[in-house]
Structures are given as structure tokens and as C-alpha cells.
Amino acid sequence: MRWGLLLLFLLFPAWGQTLKVLEAERLEIREEGGEEVYVLVGSPVRLEREGEALEAKRVVYFRERRLLLLSGKVRYRDKEGRLIEAEELQVDLGDESFDALEVRIEAKDLLLTGPLCQRAAGAILLEAGYATPCHGCGQEVPDYAFRAREIVLYPGDRVVARGVVLLVQEKPLLELPVLLLFLSERRPRLEVGQDDKGVYVKAALPYVAEFGLGYTLLHYYQGRGYGFGFDHFGVGEARERYFFLHTPPDTFQYRGEYALKREGFSLAALLERDDTRERLSRFRLEGLLPGTPRPQDWRFALRLEGFLDHDPATPPPRTLQRLPELEAQSPPFREGPFTFQGGLVLGRYLAETNPLNRSARALGPYGAAWRALLSHAEALALTPWPGATFRAENRFRGFYYSTQNPDGEHERQVDWTTSATFRQALGGFSVELAYSRSLQEGESPFRFDALPTRRSHQATLALGFTERPLALSLKGGRDLEKGAYLPLELEARLQDPGYALRVYHKRGLEEGPLETRAEAALTPYPFSLRASLRLDHAKGLFDPLLLQGGYALPGGSLNLSHRHGLNGEGPLETSLTFAFREGQEAYTLQGRRDWAKDTTSLSGQAIWGPTSLSLQLGLDPQALGYQVGLRFGLSPGPLLDLALTGRYQEGLRGTNLRLALTQALPEVGFRLTANLHLPEVEDGEIYLKDATFTGGAELWRPLPLDENGENALPGLSFSGSLTYTRRPDRPEGYTLALRNFGPTLTFLGRENTKLHLAALLTQNLPGEPLKPRFILVLDRCCWALRATVDAAKGSFGLAFLFGGQAAGLLLSEEGVKLGGAP
């Protein structure tokens, strides 16, 4: 009997809430040496642990040591998706290490086997191992593989083997002291070719050292010189990647990344330059202490961010630079009802200057200055007696700069807000006293932190009464900045589940009435009625009266709204909305009448499963505009959209039929759009204005040789982008723009061998002679060879790539992805 759910609830607390039993047939609990031991038997036993899945016929768990022993057809899939199969497996749940016998590991496209395997610190060590990337290619004998004294599989994608014997068709070919593989780095490691400037050779030679591993990049360009570089990956605790490449005559590309995060501190650094985009070296450094802060910790940060300009002929970008910036922030200090927190940021900045600041304009559009930002916040919350609350807050930010104003004083900015509130509630009555002061003033030399000038200083008194469904409030106060009384605000609410009424009146003590608002709502289900009105006493004008009505349908709604001017304007706007849905059918209708502009618009849509119809009409005093749309299908396709557009003004005008056909299936993925001109008053002809095709389609698949070695049929597909545009001003009457467009023939051989022959065009027609690019790719699944002849550039290239599904990088729907330098 299977009772995995019962085990799940029984053993989940006992096993530290890290291991879940999903399925088992028998459970035995015993004690060995004073330790509880759980024995599970099943066909198989299925376990789950924090994203990892385990299977075995027999599982033994030692509770105190947190040791797990599995035996009998063991299958273990770890967090990185690697599948480990073994006869016996011992897992330490404390440090996540394991030991296994007679192991088979599937890691991405690489198969590894061996008699003994261990995992420690995330790396898997296989002794006397065998590995091949050809295991999923259907080859009876792998094209290549290797045996090694030890194989280390690092987290992610790196494999390092020592004491290696390379095998071709399972026959020894070469002995190497060390071998490096990157499972996710599918780049050509050797490329030979010729372009319009001469012959070139590109090679990447792997290396392994105690401090890391990577590739040495060697390039040769005939008549231009040598290029060199490296692509290095660190193997320590930190994430490290360092890339450098020099291409003659003076093009540099480099990128250095370093990231280390611990609980005590964290450090991240980046330095990059790519002369093919801009001749700048950008750098960024950030250090945090602690690395994983807690609410009660002090926090410190060091930031360095900027760039070095290597091209004085071009103006540098005006991006913000921190050279450097130091930050310190205190934790919230609490003493009873009082809370305090402070911070300081000190740095030197290069940034765009503030155009509103006279002294900053003297620095030019881009300038440098030191800045100190001091901030602190205090809060006090008290409950002196029942029904009474008091809260006070003070927030301050002070910006202090090394620049000086015309009077010789150092520039500064202040952002300071202080507020205090006292509230007393007595049954349904309440009284609230509030004080607030807000100040923003000063000048900044920088645009990025400039603050607008603002001053506010008020004291208010509010009285309230609440006794459902009635609520009354009266609020007044004094503007201490202007030395004037604030207007009185009176609000009355009457609210119940079936109705609501709100009246608001604002009156100045010296000016008289200022504003009056009234809102009413009546909601007897399924109806809802609402009305709102506002009177501006100072102008003596009403805002438009807004009337709204709604009706709730079982599967939708019907809503009507109307805006009416009460100052002699009359009706302004009327709108109607209808929506209904039942199963896969849905209907929507929207209508709008603008009385002032004398225009009417109507739009509707009907959806019947994968088919939909839409209509849009617009009527004004001059013409009737229309758009009718029809859609068939659902994504991923095929999906067909038709849209007929135009207007009627003493006849049909601007008539167009737009078509869009889309499909996103693996074998056929494309988008086709076309615009067809239909007869109208000024042009009675029918013709295609423009059309665009983007994507790829497989017309038919290749057929392999039969048992007699005959009847093979190549497959045919095409891909790329083609754009047709009608051009009456040209002699041909049209233009064609092709981008990586052309056919690809695929020949299928034995053992999943494929030969791809593509001819691609990237040019404009007519008027230019055809200059295709021919690509020949031999794909053996775990290695591929590519030859390229480009008639437009007069170049030839040859590249080799190893690894599982190698040709996937060399060919794509848009053509060829060129390899070579990273």
C-alpha cells in the first residue's frame, strides 16, 4: 500500500522541514546506537528536498547525523538539473556532500560515468571517469570522448579533467595532462578565412591553472598584424570573469567582473571597454559592510563609478560619476516611544551642471564638486491617556557643496520637514490639532540633485463626529508663512450600503465662499446611479454636471454617463459602454458623442472563440471614418488579421486592406504583413502598396537513406527578411530589401548527421548584382564544421565547433551567427 501523504505529515517535522517523502510502500523506525533510524522501502521511494528529487528502492535516514543512504536504482536530480544515477548513494544533508558508486551523470549535453564519485563544496569529482558529449546523438560509437584519471564538474558549466586520453571512435588518439570544457560556451575555437584585406586565423586555446581556467585568444590578420587576448574564469568563492582582446591596429575590448558576497561584507567590481561601440573604459566598484545587513546593523558603503575617455576628438558622455562616494547609515535607535536614525554620504561627483544656478553655469555644462549629504529622522509616538494619541516627526536632509556662490559662500540645499499631531477621541466626537513645516531651499551645482524651492508652514484644527451612517467634519487653521487664516472646510457624509451622499464646502474667512461640491449615489442592485456637481464661487461658474448610471448583467455590464454644462454650454459629452461574456463568446460596445465638436464615435468587438470581429466608426461634419477588423486563429498560430480602413467623403477615400499572418511554431515561425490599396475617388486601381516577410519556414523535411542506402530526399527551408515597396517613381516600379534572406537545403545522413547548405542575400533589389553568402555546415550533433563564402565582401571563412548540438549556434532563423572572438 502507498501512503506517502501520511509519511509526509509524520516525518516532515522530524526531518528538519528539509526532506519530503512523496511516495513509499513500507516504513520501519528503529534505534541504533541511541540514534533514530528511518528505513523506507518502495518501488521506488520518492523524496524531494529544496528543489532536488531523489529516487531509490531503499532509503535509510539517520536523524541525528542527518545522513541519507540510498540503494537500488538510485536517481538524484540536483538543483542545477544534473541527473546522477548510481547503485549506492550517501548524502550528508548538513553540508550537501555525497559519495556514490557506479555512477552515470548527465550534465547538459555531457555524459560522465565512473566507478566512484564525490561531491564537496558544490563540485563533483569523478575518479577514473569517462565522458562524451555525443551520447544523445544516436551514434553507435561516439565520434569522440575521453578517459581521465579524475574529472571535476564545477557548478555551472565548467569541466576540468586531468590525466586525459582523447578517444576518436573509441580509439586512443592523444594524451593530455589537462583538458578544459565549457558546457554552455558554444563558440568556434578555430576559424580560418579570407576577407577583402587578406587571410585571417583565429584560435582559442584552453588552459587550467590553480587560480582559474579559460582560453588564450590568438589572432593573425594578413597585412594587419597579430591580435591576442584571454578569456579567464575564476574557480574560487567569488564570481570572476576577465576578458581581454586586442585587434590590430588599435582596437581594444576588455571586461573584468568580480563579485564576492558574504554575510560580513560584499564587493562587486566591473571594468569594461569595447572600441567597436565607444572608446571609453567604464568602471564601477561597490563595497558593502555588512554584506547581508540586518535591521539592527550599522551600514557602510563605498562606491566608485566613472569612465576614462580614450578619444579626445569626441565629447565625453555627461553621465554621473562618483569619484568616490562614501556612505554611512545608522540603525534605528529606539528608546521607549522615541526613534532616531541618521546617515552621511560624502563624495566627489562629475555630472551635468544645474542650468538654473549662476555659479554652476560658470563651470560649463559638465563639472565636478565635492558634496556632503547629512540626513537624520526622528519620531515620537505617545498615548498619554485613553483616546488620546500624539505623534511628532522630523526629517532633515542637508546638501553641502564645495562650490561657492558669487558672494563667496559655500552652496547648500536644505530639505526639512517637521510635523506634529495630537488627536483626542470621545465616543463619536474627535478633535485633532496638527502642525507642519516644510522647507526646501538653496542651490545645487548639479542637475541630478537640484530641488525646487518650496515653503509651507501651517497649524490646523479639525473637529469630527461619526455616528453611522452620518459623518461630520470641520477643519480650519492658519498659514504661518503668509500670516493668514486657512479656509474653513466643512464636510458631511451620509453613507449606507444602498446609498451615499457627500456635501463639501470650502469658505475663506475673508474671501467668503470658495468651493461647494455635492455627490450622490443610489445603488439598489442591479442598478447604480451617481451624480456629482461642483461650484466655483470665486469664478461664479459650475463645473459640468456628471450623471452616471449602470446596470449589472449576469455576464457583463451596461453603463451610461453624461456631462452637461450648466453655464449655458448645454450637453457636452455622452458615452455608452456595454460588455457581455458567456463561455468563449464575448461582446463589447462603446459609443461616445461629443456635442461641442459634433462628432460621434462607435466601436465594438465580438469574439467567438478563436474568431473575432471588430468595428470602429467615426462621424464628423465632413466625413465618416471606418475600420473593420477580422481575426482568425490563436497564438502560436497561425493567426490571421484583416483590417479594412478608410473614410467616406463624397465617395470612398483612403481605402486600404491590411493583412497580417503570424505563426510561432518551431518548424514554421514567421510574420507576413501586406497593405493592399483598394479603389477610391482619386485612384480607382487595385495594387499592393507594401509587404514584409520575416521569419523562417520549413517547406519539407529531409528524408534519410533507407535500408538499401537509397531514396534520400533533402529538406528545404527558407528564412530571413524581405520587404517589398511599391515605387512608381522608379523604372521598375518597386524595390525589394532582403536581409539574410534565402533558402537552406538540409541533407540527413546516418547517426543524425546533417549537411546544411544555405544561400543568403543581404542587399536591395533591383539595381544591384546578386552577391549571395553561401554557408555550408556539417553537423554531427556533438561537433560541427562551417564554411562561409561571402560574395559581397569577397571573403572566405572556415570554423570548427565542438559540444552537444553544435550547429544550433551556427544556424538560426535569421541566418548564420558568426563566431570567433567572444
Short mmCIF file of N, CA and C in Angstrom, two decimals, residues 71-198:
data_model
loop_
_atom_site.label_atom_id
_atom_site.label_comp_id
_atom_site.label_asym_id
_atom_site.label_seq_id
_atom_site.Cartn_x
_atom_site.Cartn_y
_atom_site.Cartn_z
N SER A 71 19.94 3.09 -1.99
CA SER A 71 20.48 1.95 -2.71
C SER A 71 19.40 1.38 -3.62
N GLY A 72 19.84 0.78 -4.73
CA GLY A 72 18.93 0.15 -5.67
C GLY A 72 18.35 1.13 -6.67
N LYS A 73 18.95 1.21 -7.88
CA LYS A 73 18.47 2.08 -8.96
C LYS A 73 18.25 3.51 -8.47
N VAL A 74 19.32 4.09 -7.96
CA VAL A 74 19.25 5.43 -7.40
C VAL A 74 19.25 6.46 -8.53
N ARG A 75 18.34 7.44 -8.42
CA ARG A 75 18.28 8.58 -9.35
C ARG A 75 18.21 9.86 -8.51
N TYR A 76 19.13 10.78 -8.79
CA TYR A 76 19.23 12.00 -8.00
C TYR A 76 19.39 13.17 -8.97
N ARG A 77 18.38 14.08 -8.99
CA ARG A 77 18.46 15.28 -9.83
C ARG A 77 18.69 16.48 -8.93
N ASP A 78 19.86 17.15 -9.09
CA ASP A 78 20.23 18.23 -8.19
C ASP A 78 19.63 19.55 -8.65
N LYS A 79 19.99 20.63 -7.93
CA LYS A 79 19.40 21.94 -8.19
C LYS A 79 19.79 22.49 -9.55
N GLU A 80 20.92 22.06 -10.11
CA GLU A 80 21.35 22.55 -11.41
C GLU A 80 20.81 21.70 -12.55
N GLY A 81 19.94 20.75 -12.25
CA GLY A 81 19.33 19.94 -13.29
C GLY A 81 20.15 18.76 -13.74
N ARG A 82 21.28 18.48 -13.07
CA ARG A 82 22.10 17.32 -13.43
C ARG A 82 21.48 16.05 -12.87
N LEU A 83 21.47 15.00 -13.66
CA LEU A 83 20.90 13.72 -13.25
C LEU A 83 22.04 12.77 -12.90
N ILE A 84 22.03 12.27 -11.66
CA ILE A 84 23.05 11.32 -11.19
C ILE A 84 22.36 9.99 -10.94
N GLU A 85 22.81 8.95 -11.62
CA GLU A 85 22.31 7.60 -11.43
C GLU A 85 23.43 6.74 -10.86
N ALA A 86 23.10 5.92 -9.84
CA ALA A 86 24.13 5.12 -9.16
C ALA A 86 23.48 3.90 -8.53
N GLU A 87 24.33 2.96 -8.13
CA GLU A 87 23.83 1.79 -7.40
C GLU A 87 23.68 2.13 -5.93
N GLU A 88 24.60 2.93 -5.39
CA GLU A 88 24.52 3.37 -4.00
C GLU A 88 24.90 4.83 -3.92
N LEU A 89 24.20 5.56 -3.02
CA LEU A 89 24.44 7.00 -2.87
C LEU A 89 24.28 7.35 -1.39
N GLN A 90 25.27 8.07 -0.86
CA GLN A 90 25.24 8.54 0.52
C GLN A 90 25.28 10.06 0.52
N VAL A 91 24.24 10.69 1.10
CA VAL A 91 24.11 12.15 1.08
C VAL A 91 24.15 12.67 2.51
N ASP A 92 25.01 13.65 2.75
CA ASP A 92 25.07 14.35 4.03
C ASP A 92 24.23 15.61 3.89
N LEU A 93 23.07 15.65 4.57
CA LEU A 93 22.18 16.79 4.44
C LEU A 93 22.71 18.03 5.15
N GLY A 94 23.75 17.88 5.96
CA GLY A 94 24.31 19.03 6.65
C GLY A 94 25.11 19.92 5.71
N ASP A 95 26.11 19.35 5.00
CA ASP A 95 26.94 20.13 4.09
C ASP A 95 26.67 19.85 2.62
N GLU A 96 25.61 19.03 2.32
CA GLU A 96 25.18 18.71 0.96
C GLU A 96 26.24 17.97 0.15
N SER A 97 27.17 17.31 0.82
CA SER A 97 28.13 16.47 0.11
C SER A 97 27.54 15.08 -0.10
N PHE A 98 28.11 14.32 -1.05
CA PHE A 98 27.65 12.94 -1.24
C PHE A 98 28.79 12.08 -1.77
N ASP A 99 28.62 10.77 -1.63
CA ASP A 99 29.52 9.76 -2.19
C ASP A 99 28.64 8.75 -2.93
N ALA A 100 29.13 8.27 -4.10
CA ALA A 100 28.33 7.35 -4.90
C ALA A 100 29.23 6.32 -5.55
N LEU A 101 28.64 5.15 -5.86
CA LEU A 101 29.33 4.05 -6.53
C LEU A 101 28.64 3.76 -7.85
N GLU A 102 29.47 3.41 -8.87
CA GLU A 102 28.98 3.06 -10.20
C GLU A 102 28.02 4.13 -10.70
N VAL A 103 28.62 5.27 -11.05
CA VAL A 103 27.85 6.50 -11.32
C VAL A 103 27.72 6.76 -12.81
N ARG A 104 26.55 7.33 -13.15
CA ARG A 104 26.29 7.84 -14.50
C ARG A 104 25.67 9.23 -14.34
N ILE A 105 26.32 10.26 -14.91
CA ILE A 105 25.90 11.64 -14.73
C ILE A 105 25.57 12.26 -16.09
N GLU A 106 24.40 12.87 -16.20
CA GLU A 106 24.02 13.64 -17.38
C GLU A 106 24.00 15.11 -16.99
N ALA A 107 24.97 15.86 -17.49
CA ALA A 107 25.09 17.29 -17.19
C ALA A 107 25.00 18.05 -18.51
N LYS A 108 23.84 18.64 -18.76
CA LYS A 108 23.58 19.33 -20.03
C LYS A 108 23.81 18.33 -21.17
N ASP A 109 24.78 18.60 -22.06
CA ASP A 109 25.00 17.70 -23.20
C ASP A 109 26.17 16.76 -22.97
N LEU A 110 26.62 16.59 -21.75
CA LEU A 110 27.78 15.76 -21.47
C LEU A 110 27.36 14.57 -20.61
N LEU A 111 27.83 13.39 -21.00
CA LEU A 111 27.61 12.16 -20.23
C LEU A 111 28.92 11.77 -19.57
N LEU A 112 28.87 11.51 -18.24
CA LEU A 112 30.04 11.10 -17.49
C LEU A 112 29.72 9.82 -16.75
N THR A 113 30.65 8.88 -16.73
CA THR A 113 30.49 7.63 -15.99
C THR A 113 31.79 7.33 -15.25
N GLY A 114 31.66 6.55 -14.17
CA GLY A 114 32.84 6.17 -13.40
C GLY A 114 32.46 5.30 -12.23
N PRO A 115 33.45 4.63 -11.62
CA PRO A 115 33.15 3.73 -10.51
C PRO A 115 32.95 4.44 -9.18
N LEU A 116 33.50 5.67 -9.01
CA LEU A 116 33.45 6.35 -7.72
C LEU A 116 33.27 7.84 -7.96
N CYS A 117 32.35 8.45 -7.18
CA CYS A 117 32.04 9.86 -7.36
C CYS A 117 31.84 10.49 -6.00
N GLN A 118 32.29 11.76 -5.86
CA GLN A 118 32.12 12.52 -4.63
C GLN A 118 31.73 13.95 -4.98
N ARG A 119 30.95 14.57 -4.06
CA ARG A 119 30.63 15.99 -4.20
C ARG A 119 30.99 16.71 -2.92
N ALA A 120 31.70 17.82 -3.06
CA ALA A 120 32.08 18.66 -1.92
C ALA A 120 32.17 20.10 -2.39
N ALA A 121 31.63 21.02 -1.60
CA ALA A 121 31.64 22.46 -1.92
C ALA A 121 31.03 22.74 -3.28
N GLY A 122 30.05 21.94 -3.69
CA GLY A 122 29.35 22.17 -4.93
C GLY A 122 29.98 21.53 -6.14
N ALA A 123 31.26 21.11 -6.07
CA ALA A 123 31.95 20.49 -7.20
C ALA A 123 31.85 18.96 -7.10
N ILE A 124 31.69 18.32 -8.26
CA ILE A 124 31.58 16.86 -8.33
C ILE A 124 32.89 16.30 -8.88
N LEU A 125 33.49 15.37 -8.13
CA LEU A 125 34.74 14.73 -8.52
C LEU A 125 34.45 13.29 -8.92
N LEU A 126 34.88 12.94 -10.15
CA LEU A 126 34.69 11.59 -10.68
C LEU A 126 36.07 10.98 -10.90
N GLU A 127 36.35 9.85 -10.27
CA GLU A 127 37.65 9.19 -10.41
C GLU A 127 37.58 8.12 -11.49
N ALA A 128 38.69 8.01 -12.26
CA ALA A 128 38.76 7.04 -13.36
C ALA A 128 37.52 7.16 -14.23
N GLY A 129 37.24 8.38 -14.69
CA GLY A 129 35.99 8.65 -15.38
C GLY A 129 36.09 8.60 -16.89
N TYR A 130 34.92 8.54 -17.50
CA TYR A 130 34.76 8.55 -18.95
C TYR A 130 33.71 9.59 -19.28
N ALA A 131 33.92 10.40 -20.36
CA ALA A 131 32.98 11.45 -20.70
C ALA A 131 32.88 11.59 -22.21
N THR A 132 31.66 11.93 -22.68
CA THR A 132 31.44 12.20 -24.10
C THR A 132 30.23 13.12 -24.25
N PRO A 133 30.29 14.08 -25.18
CA PRO A 133 29.11 14.90 -25.47
C PRO A 133 28.24 14.32 -26.57
N CYS A 134 28.55 13.11 -27.05
CA CYS A 134 27.84 12.51 -28.19
C CYS A 134 26.79 11.49 -27.77
N HIS A 135 26.48 11.41 -26.45
CA HIS A 135 25.62 10.31 -26.02
C HIS A 135 24.19 10.46 -26.51
N GLY A 136 23.72 11.68 -26.79
CA GLY A 136 22.35 11.87 -27.25
C GLY A 136 22.24 12.02 -28.74
N CYS A 137 23.27 11.69 -29.50
CA CYS A 137 23.27 11.93 -30.94
C CYS A 137 22.91 10.68 -31.76
N GLY A 138 22.65 9.57 -31.11
CA GLY A 138 22.28 8.36 -31.85
C GLY A 138 23.45 7.67 -32.52
N GLN A 139 24.67 7.95 -32.09
CA GLN A 139 25.84 7.33 -32.69
C GLN A 139 26.12 5.98 -32.01
N GLU A 140 26.30 4.94 -32.81
CA GLU A 140 26.62 3.63 -32.24
C GLU A 140 27.95 3.69 -31.52
N VAL A 141 28.93 4.35 -32.12
CA VAL A 141 30.23 4.57 -31.48
C VAL A 141 30.46 6.07 -31.45
N PRO A 142 30.64 6.68 -30.27
CA PRO A 142 30.81 8.14 -30.20
C PRO A 142 31.96 8.62 -31.07
N ASP A 143 31.74 9.73 -31.76
CA ASP A 143 32.80 10.29 -32.59
C ASP A 143 34.03 10.63 -31.76
N TYR A 144 33.80 11.18 -30.57
CA TYR A 144 34.94 11.47 -29.70
C TYR A 144 34.49 11.42 -28.26
N ALA A 145 35.45 11.14 -27.40
CA ALA A 145 35.22 11.05 -25.96
C ALA A 145 36.59 11.15 -25.30
N PHE A 146 36.63 10.99 -23.98
CA PHE A 146 37.93 10.95 -23.31
C PHE A 146 37.80 10.18 -22.00
N ARG A 147 38.91 9.56 -21.63
CA ARG A 147 39.06 8.96 -20.31
C ARG A 147 40.04 9.82 -19.53
N ALA A 148 39.84 9.89 -18.20
CA ALA A 148 40.69 10.75 -17.39
C ALA A 148 40.89 10.14 -16.02
N ARG A 149 42.04 10.45 -15.43
CA ARG A 149 42.32 10.00 -14.07
C ARG A 149 41.31 10.59 -13.09
N GLU A 150 40.97 11.86 -13.29
CA GLU A 150 39.92 12.50 -12.49
C GLU A 150 39.24 13.56 -13.32
N ILE A 151 37.94 13.72 -13.09
CA ILE A 151 37.13 14.73 -13.79
C ILE A 151 36.41 15.53 -12.71
N VAL A 152 36.54 16.87 -12.78
CA VAL A 152 35.87 17.75 -11.83
C VAL A 152 34.81 18.55 -12.58
N LEU A 153 33.56 18.42 -12.14
CA LEU A 153 32.44 19.15 -12.71
C LEU A 153 32.07 20.27 -11.74
N TYR A 154 32.41 21.51 -12.12
CA TYR A 154 32.17 22.66 -11.25
C TYR A 154 30.72 23.14 -11.40
N PRO A 155 30.19 23.83 -10.37
CA PRO A 155 28.83 24.39 -10.51
C PRO A 155 28.76 25.32 -11.71
N GLY A 156 27.68 25.17 -12.45
CA GLY A 156 27.51 25.98 -13.64
C GLY A 156 27.84 25.20 -14.88
N ASP A 157 28.99 25.48 -15.51
CA ASP A 157 29.23 24.88 -16.82
C ASP A 157 30.67 24.46 -17.06
N ARG A 158 31.53 24.38 -16.03
CA ARG A 158 32.94 24.12 -16.27
C ARG A 158 33.32 22.70 -15.89
N VAL A 159 34.10 22.07 -16.75
CA VAL A 159 34.60 20.71 -16.53
C VAL A 159 36.11 20.74 -16.72
N VAL A 160 36.84 20.23 -15.73
CA VAL A 160 38.30 20.13 -15.81
C VAL A 160 38.67 18.67 -15.60
N ALA A 161 39.45 18.12 -16.53
CA ALA A 161 39.89 16.73 -16.44
C ALA A 161 41.42 16.69 -16.43
N ARG A 162 41.99 15.76 -15.65
CA ARG A 162 43.44 15.60 -15.56
C ARG A 162 43.81 14.16 -15.88
N GLY A 163 44.99 14.02 -16.51
CA GLY A 163 45.41 12.69 -16.95
C GLY A 163 44.50 12.17 -18.03
N VAL A 164 44.39 12.89 -19.14
CA VAL A 164 43.35 12.67 -20.15
C VAL A 164 43.90 11.84 -21.31
N VAL A 165 43.06 10.93 -21.81
CA VAL A 165 43.31 10.20 -23.06
C VAL A 165 42.14 10.50 -23.99
N LEU A 166 42.41 11.21 -25.11
CA LEU A 166 41.37 11.51 -26.07
C LEU A 166 41.08 10.28 -26.91
N LEU A 167 39.78 10.06 -27.16
CA LEU A 167 39.34 8.90 -27.93
C LEU A 167 38.59 9.38 -29.16
N VAL A 168 38.90 8.86 -30.30
CA VAL A 168 38.17 9.08 -31.54
C VAL A 168 37.66 7.74 -32.02
N GLN A 169 36.33 7.62 -32.11
CA GLN A 169 35.70 6.33 -32.42
C GLN A 169 36.17 5.27 -31.42
N GLU A 170 36.30 5.69 -30.14
CA GLU A 170 36.70 4.84 -29.03
C GLU A 170 38.14 4.32 -29.15
N LYS A 171 38.96 4.93 -30.00
CA LYS A 171 40.36 4.55 -30.14
C LYS A 171 41.24 5.67 -29.62
N PRO A 172 42.27 5.35 -28.81
CA PRO A 172 43.14 6.39 -28.25
C PRO A 172 43.82 7.19 -29.36
N LEU A 173 43.81 8.52 -29.20
CA LEU A 173 44.42 9.38 -30.19
C LEU A 173 45.55 10.22 -29.59
N LEU A 174 45.32 10.78 -28.38
CA LEU A 174 46.26 11.74 -27.84
C LEU A 174 46.14 11.74 -26.33
N GLU A 175 47.28 11.93 -25.65
CA GLU A 175 47.29 12.06 -24.20
C GLU A 175 47.59 13.51 -23.83
N LEU A 176 46.80 14.02 -22.88
CA LEU A 176 46.96 15.40 -22.42
C LEU A 176 47.04 15.42 -20.91
N PRO A 177 47.84 16.32 -20.35
CA PRO A 177 47.88 16.40 -18.88
C PRO A 177 46.60 16.99 -18.30
N VAL A 178 45.94 17.89 -19.07
CA VAL A 178 44.73 18.54 -18.56
C VAL A 178 43.84 18.89 -19.74
N LEU A 179 42.53 18.93 -19.48
CA LEU A 179 41.55 19.27 -20.52
C LEU A 179 40.47 20.12 -19.89
N LEU A 180 40.02 21.18 -20.61
CA LEU A 180 39.01 22.11 -20.12
C LEU A 180 37.83 22.12 -21.07
N LEU A 181 36.61 22.07 -20.51
CA LEU A 181 35.37 22.17 -21.29
C LEU A 181 34.46 23.19 -20.63
N PHE A 182 33.76 23.97 -21.47
CA PHE A 182 32.69 24.84 -21.01
C PHE A 182 31.40 24.33 -21.63
N LEU A 183 30.48 23.86 -20.80
CA LEU A 183 29.29 23.23 -21.34
C LEU A 183 28.33 24.24 -21.98
N SER A 184 28.37 25.50 -21.55
CA SER A 184 27.44 26.47 -22.11
C SER A 184 28.13 27.46 -23.05
N GLU A 185 29.44 27.37 -23.20
CA GLU A 185 30.16 28.27 -24.08
C GLU A 185 30.31 27.61 -25.44
N ARG A 186 29.30 27.81 -26.33
CA ARG A 186 29.30 27.14 -27.64
C ARG A 186 29.87 28.08 -28.69
N ARG A 187 31.17 28.31 -28.67
CA ARG A 187 31.76 29.19 -29.66
C ARG A 187 32.78 28.42 -30.51
N PRO A 188 32.94 28.81 -31.78
CA PRO A 188 34.02 28.20 -32.56
C PRO A 188 35.37 28.49 -31.91
N ARG A 189 36.20 27.47 -31.76
CA ARG A 189 37.51 27.65 -31.14
C ARG A 189 38.62 27.73 -32.18
N LEU A 190 38.26 27.52 -33.44
CA LEU A 190 39.25 27.65 -34.51
C LEU A 190 38.53 28.16 -35.75
N GLU A 191 39.03 29.25 -36.33
CA GLU A 191 38.42 29.81 -37.53
C GLU A 191 39.51 30.30 -38.46
N VAL A 192 39.44 29.87 -39.71
CA VAL A 192 40.39 30.26 -40.74
C VAL A 192 39.59 30.81 -41.91
N GLY A 193 40.03 31.95 -42.47
CA GLY A 193 39.27 32.51 -43.58
C GLY A 193 40.04 33.57 -44.31
N GLN A 194 39.35 34.18 -45.26
CA GLN A 194 39.93 35.25 -46.08
C GLN A 194 38.86 36.28 -46.35
N ASP A 195 39.21 37.56 -46.13
CA ASP A 195 38.30 38.64 -46.46
C ASP A 195 38.96 39.56 -47.48
N ASP A 196 38.37 40.73 -47.70
CA ASP A 196 38.90 41.63 -48.73
C ASP A 196 40.27 42.19 -48.38
N LYS A 197 40.72 42.02 -47.11
CA LYS A 197 42.03 42.52 -46.71
C LYS A 197 43.09 41.44 -46.59
N GLY A 198 42.69 40.18 -46.74
CA GLY A 198 43.66 39.12 -46.66
C GLY A 198 43.20 37.95 -45.82
#
